[in-house]
Amino acid sequence: QVLLVESGGGLVQPGGSLRLSCAVSGRTFITYAYAMAWFRQAPGKEREIVASIRWNTHHKYYTDSVKGRFTISRDSAKNTVDLQMNNLKSEDTGIYYCAGQRIGGSEYAYWGQGTQVTVSS
């Protein structure tokens, strides 16, 4: 069974920082994992991918709006995927979801429950 559990959301002022963490469990998934990603959904908007990381190569992708501010990383020992978010802006507000993709999969099929990030003064 695959389980993705996010933590670290909260309320922060513009310019502040937050670190999100996604704990990944499920032996089969971990063995055959291809990529992990963070998505977000702002109120009234569609869900969008924020950043992704290949499980084995650690190759990273960032959407343009977060480049230079967000950093995705994976801890092999802890099986966690973190998203360090710096210089946060009000437009970063939303529910952040951790997602996983298996080798051979065409999409992110595994999802966490989401964690709220609110950037407001």
mmCIF file of C-alpha atoms in Angstrom:
data_model
loop_
_atom_site.group_PDB
_atom_site.id
_atom_site.type_symbol
_atom_site.label_atom_id
_atom_site.label_comp_id
_atom_site.label_asym_id
_atom_site.label_seq_id
_atom_site.Cartn_x
_atom_site.Cartn_y
_atom_site.Cartn_z
ATOM 1 C CA GLN A 1 0.000 0.000 0.000
ATOM 2 C CA VAL A 2 1.325 3.420 -0.955
ATOM 3 C CA LEU A 3 0.976 6.188 1.573
ATOM 4 C CA LEU A 4 2.030 9.786 1.074
ATOM 5 C CA VAL A 5 1.710 12.073 4.086
ATOM 6 C CA GLU A 6 2.404 15.792 3.820
ATOM 7 C CA SER A 7 3.355 18.088 6.665
ATOM 8 C CA GLY A 8 4.724 21.579 7.178
ATOM 9 C CA GLY A 9 2.012 23.836 5.843
ATOM 10 C CA GLY A 10 0.823 26.928 7.640
ATOM 11 C CA LEU A 11 0.417 30.685 7.605
ATOM 12 C CA VAL A 12 3.395 32.829 6.680
ATOM 13 C CA GLN A 13 3.913 36.466 5.783
ATOM 14 C CA PRO A 14 5.024 37.501 2.293
ATOM 15 C CA GLY A 15 8.770 37.071 1.991
ATOM 16 C CA GLY A 16 8.802 34.294 4.548
ATOM 17 C CA SER A 17 9.732 30.634 4.230
ATOM 18 C CA LEU A 18 8.129 27.257 4.776
ATOM 19 C CA ARG A 19 9.386 23.732 4.352
ATOM 20 C CA LEU A 20 6.951 21.031 3.286
ATOM 21 C CA SER A 21 7.743 17.377 3.772
ATOM 22 C CA CYS A 22 6.187 14.275 2.230
ATOM 23 C CA ALA A 23 6.741 10.939 3.942
ATOM 24 C CA VAL A 24 6.619 8.085 1.422
ATOM 25 C CA SER A 25 5.794 4.534 2.478
ATOM 26 C CA GLY A 26 5.013 1.356 0.587
ATOM 27 C CA ARG A 27 7.849 -1.023 -0.261
ATOM 28 C CA THR A 28 6.642 -1.826 -3.781
ATOM 29 C CA PHE A 29 6.200 1.799 -4.715
ATOM 30 C CA ILE A 30 9.588 2.779 -3.358
ATOM 31 C CA THR A 31 11.219 -0.047 -5.315
ATOM 32 C CA TYR A 32 9.581 1.007 -8.569
ATOM 33 C CA ALA A 33 9.246 4.734 -8.050
ATOM 34 C CA TYR A 34 9.983 6.951 -11.043
ATOM 35 C CA ALA A 35 9.275 10.463 -9.838
ATOM 36 C CA MET A 36 7.796 12.523 -7.044
ATOM 37 C CA ALA A 37 6.209 15.925 -7.351
ATOM 38 C CA TRP A 38 4.566 18.734 -5.485
ATOM 39 C CA PHE A 39 1.370 20.159 -6.928
ATOM 40 C CA ARG A 40 -0.731 23.029 -5.650
ATOM 41 C CA GLN A 41 -4.266 24.199 -6.092
ATOM 42 C CA ALA A 42 -5.178 27.793 -5.419
ATOM 43 C CA PRO A 43 -8.777 28.823 -4.704
ATOM 44 C CA GLY A 44 -10.755 28.891 -7.924
ATOM 45 C CA LYS A 45 -7.863 27.601 -10.009
ATOM 46 C CA GLU A 46 -6.842 24.286 -11.476
ATOM 47 C CA ARG A 47 -4.219 22.162 -9.826
ATOM 48 C CA GLU A 48 -0.732 22.783 -11.196
ATOM 49 C CA ILE A 49 2.613 21.105 -10.820
ATOM 50 C CA VAL A 50 5.109 23.127 -8.806
ATOM 51 C CA ALA A 51 8.197 20.937 -8.838
ATOM 52 C CA SER A 52 9.239 17.353 -9.471
ATOM 53 C CA ILE A 53 12.229 15.131 -8.860
ATOM 54 C CA ARG A 54 13.207 11.865 -10.494
ATOM 55 C CA TRP A 55 13.493 9.151 -7.852
ATOM 56 C CA ASN A 56 16.857 7.717 -8.935
ATOM 57 C CA THR A 57 18.580 10.490 -10.856
ATOM 58 C CA HIS A 58 17.311 13.389 -8.718
ATOM 59 C CA HIS A 59 16.736 15.372 -11.914
ATOM 60 C CA LYS A 60 14.550 18.317 -10.985
ATOM 61 C CA TYR A 61 11.858 20.395 -12.668
ATOM 62 C CA TYR A 62 10.347 23.670 -11.501
ATOM 63 C CA THR A 63 7.486 25.669 -12.886
ATOM 64 C CA ASP A 64 8.638 29.123 -13.947
ATOM 65 C CA SER A 65 6.875 31.012 -11.173
ATOM 66 C CA VAL A 66 8.873 29.290 -8.408
ATOM 67 C CA LYS A 67 12.317 29.033 -9.999
ATOM 68 C CA GLY A 68 14.962 30.499 -7.729
ATOM 69 C CA ARG A 69 12.618 30.438 -4.728
ATOM 70 C CA PHE A 70 11.639 26.788 -4.234
ATOM 71 C CA THR A 71 13.883 23.751 -3.910
ATOM 72 C CA ILE A 72 12.724 20.141 -4.108
ATOM 73 C CA SER A 73 14.841 17.407 -2.566
ATOM 74 C CA ARG A 74 14.653 13.738 -1.680
ATOM 75 C CA ASP A 75 16.146 12.049 1.358
ATOM 76 C CA SER A 76 16.951 8.462 0.428
ATOM 77 C CA ALA A 77 17.433 7.328 4.004
ATOM 78 C CA LYS A 78 14.175 8.743 5.290
ATOM 79 C CA ASN A 79 12.104 8.262 2.100
ATOM 80 C CA THR A 80 10.905 11.821 2.257
ATOM 81 C CA VAL A 81 10.488 14.456 -0.422
ATOM 82 C CA ASP A 82 10.780 18.026 0.776
ATOM 83 C CA LEU A 83 9.882 21.361 -0.753
ATOM 84 C CA GLN A 84 11.769 24.336 0.648
ATOM 85 C CA MET A 85 9.856 27.491 -0.178
ATOM 86 C CA ASN A 86 11.570 30.853 0.231
ATOM 87 C CA ASN A 87 10.490 34.413 -0.520
ATOM 88 C CA LEU A 88 6.882 33.335 -0.506
ATOM 89 C CA LYS A 89 4.297 35.445 -2.292
ATOM 90 C CA SER A 90 0.554 35.717 -1.868
ATOM 91 C CA GLU A 91 0.092 33.879 -5.157
ATOM 92 C CA ASP A 92 1.783 30.842 -3.621
ATOM 93 C CA THR A 93 -1.267 30.355 -1.411
ATOM 94 C CA GLY A 94 -3.059 27.069 -1.925
ATOM 95 C CA ILE A 95 -3.307 23.448 -0.964
ATOM 96 C CA TYR A 96 -0.056 21.641 -1.679
ATOM 97 C CA TYR A 97 -0.149 17.977 -2.611
ATOM 98 C CA CYS A 98 2.601 15.405 -2.764
ATOM 99 C CA ALA A 99 2.292 12.949 -5.655
ATOM 100 C CA GLY A 100 4.129 9.868 -6.848
ATOM 101 C CA GLN A 101 4.629 8.189 -10.210
ATOM 102 C CA ARG A 102 5.760 4.615 -10.756
ATOM 103 C CA ILE A 103 8.062 3.329 -13.462
ATOM 104 C CA GLY A 104 5.896 2.626 -16.491
ATOM 105 C CA GLY A 105 3.141 4.895 -15.240
ATOM 106 C CA SER A 106 1.921 7.704 -17.457
ATOM 107 C CA GLU A 107 0.777 9.982 -14.677
ATOM 108 C CA TYR A 108 1.027 10.685 -10.988
ATOM 109 C CA ALA A 109 -1.251 8.006 -9.590
ATOM 110 C CA TYR A 110 -0.509 8.340 -5.895
ATOM 111 C CA TRP A 111 -1.521 11.381 -3.866
ATOM 112 C CA GLY A 112 -1.303 12.694 -0.354
ATOM 113 C CA GLN A 113 -4.129 14.414 1.462
ATOM 114 C CA GLY A 114 -2.706 17.903 0.978
ATOM 115 C CA THR A 115 -1.465 20.620 3.288
ATOM 116 C CA GLN A 116 -2.612 24.245 3.333
ATOM 117 C CA VAL A 117 -0.138 27.032 2.670
ATOM 118 C CA THR A 118 -1.375 30.568 3.230
ATOM 119 C CA VAL A 119 0.801 33.571 2.459
ATOM 120 C CA SER A 120 -0.723 36.691 3.925
ATOM 121 C CA SER A 121 0.181 39.716 5.976
#
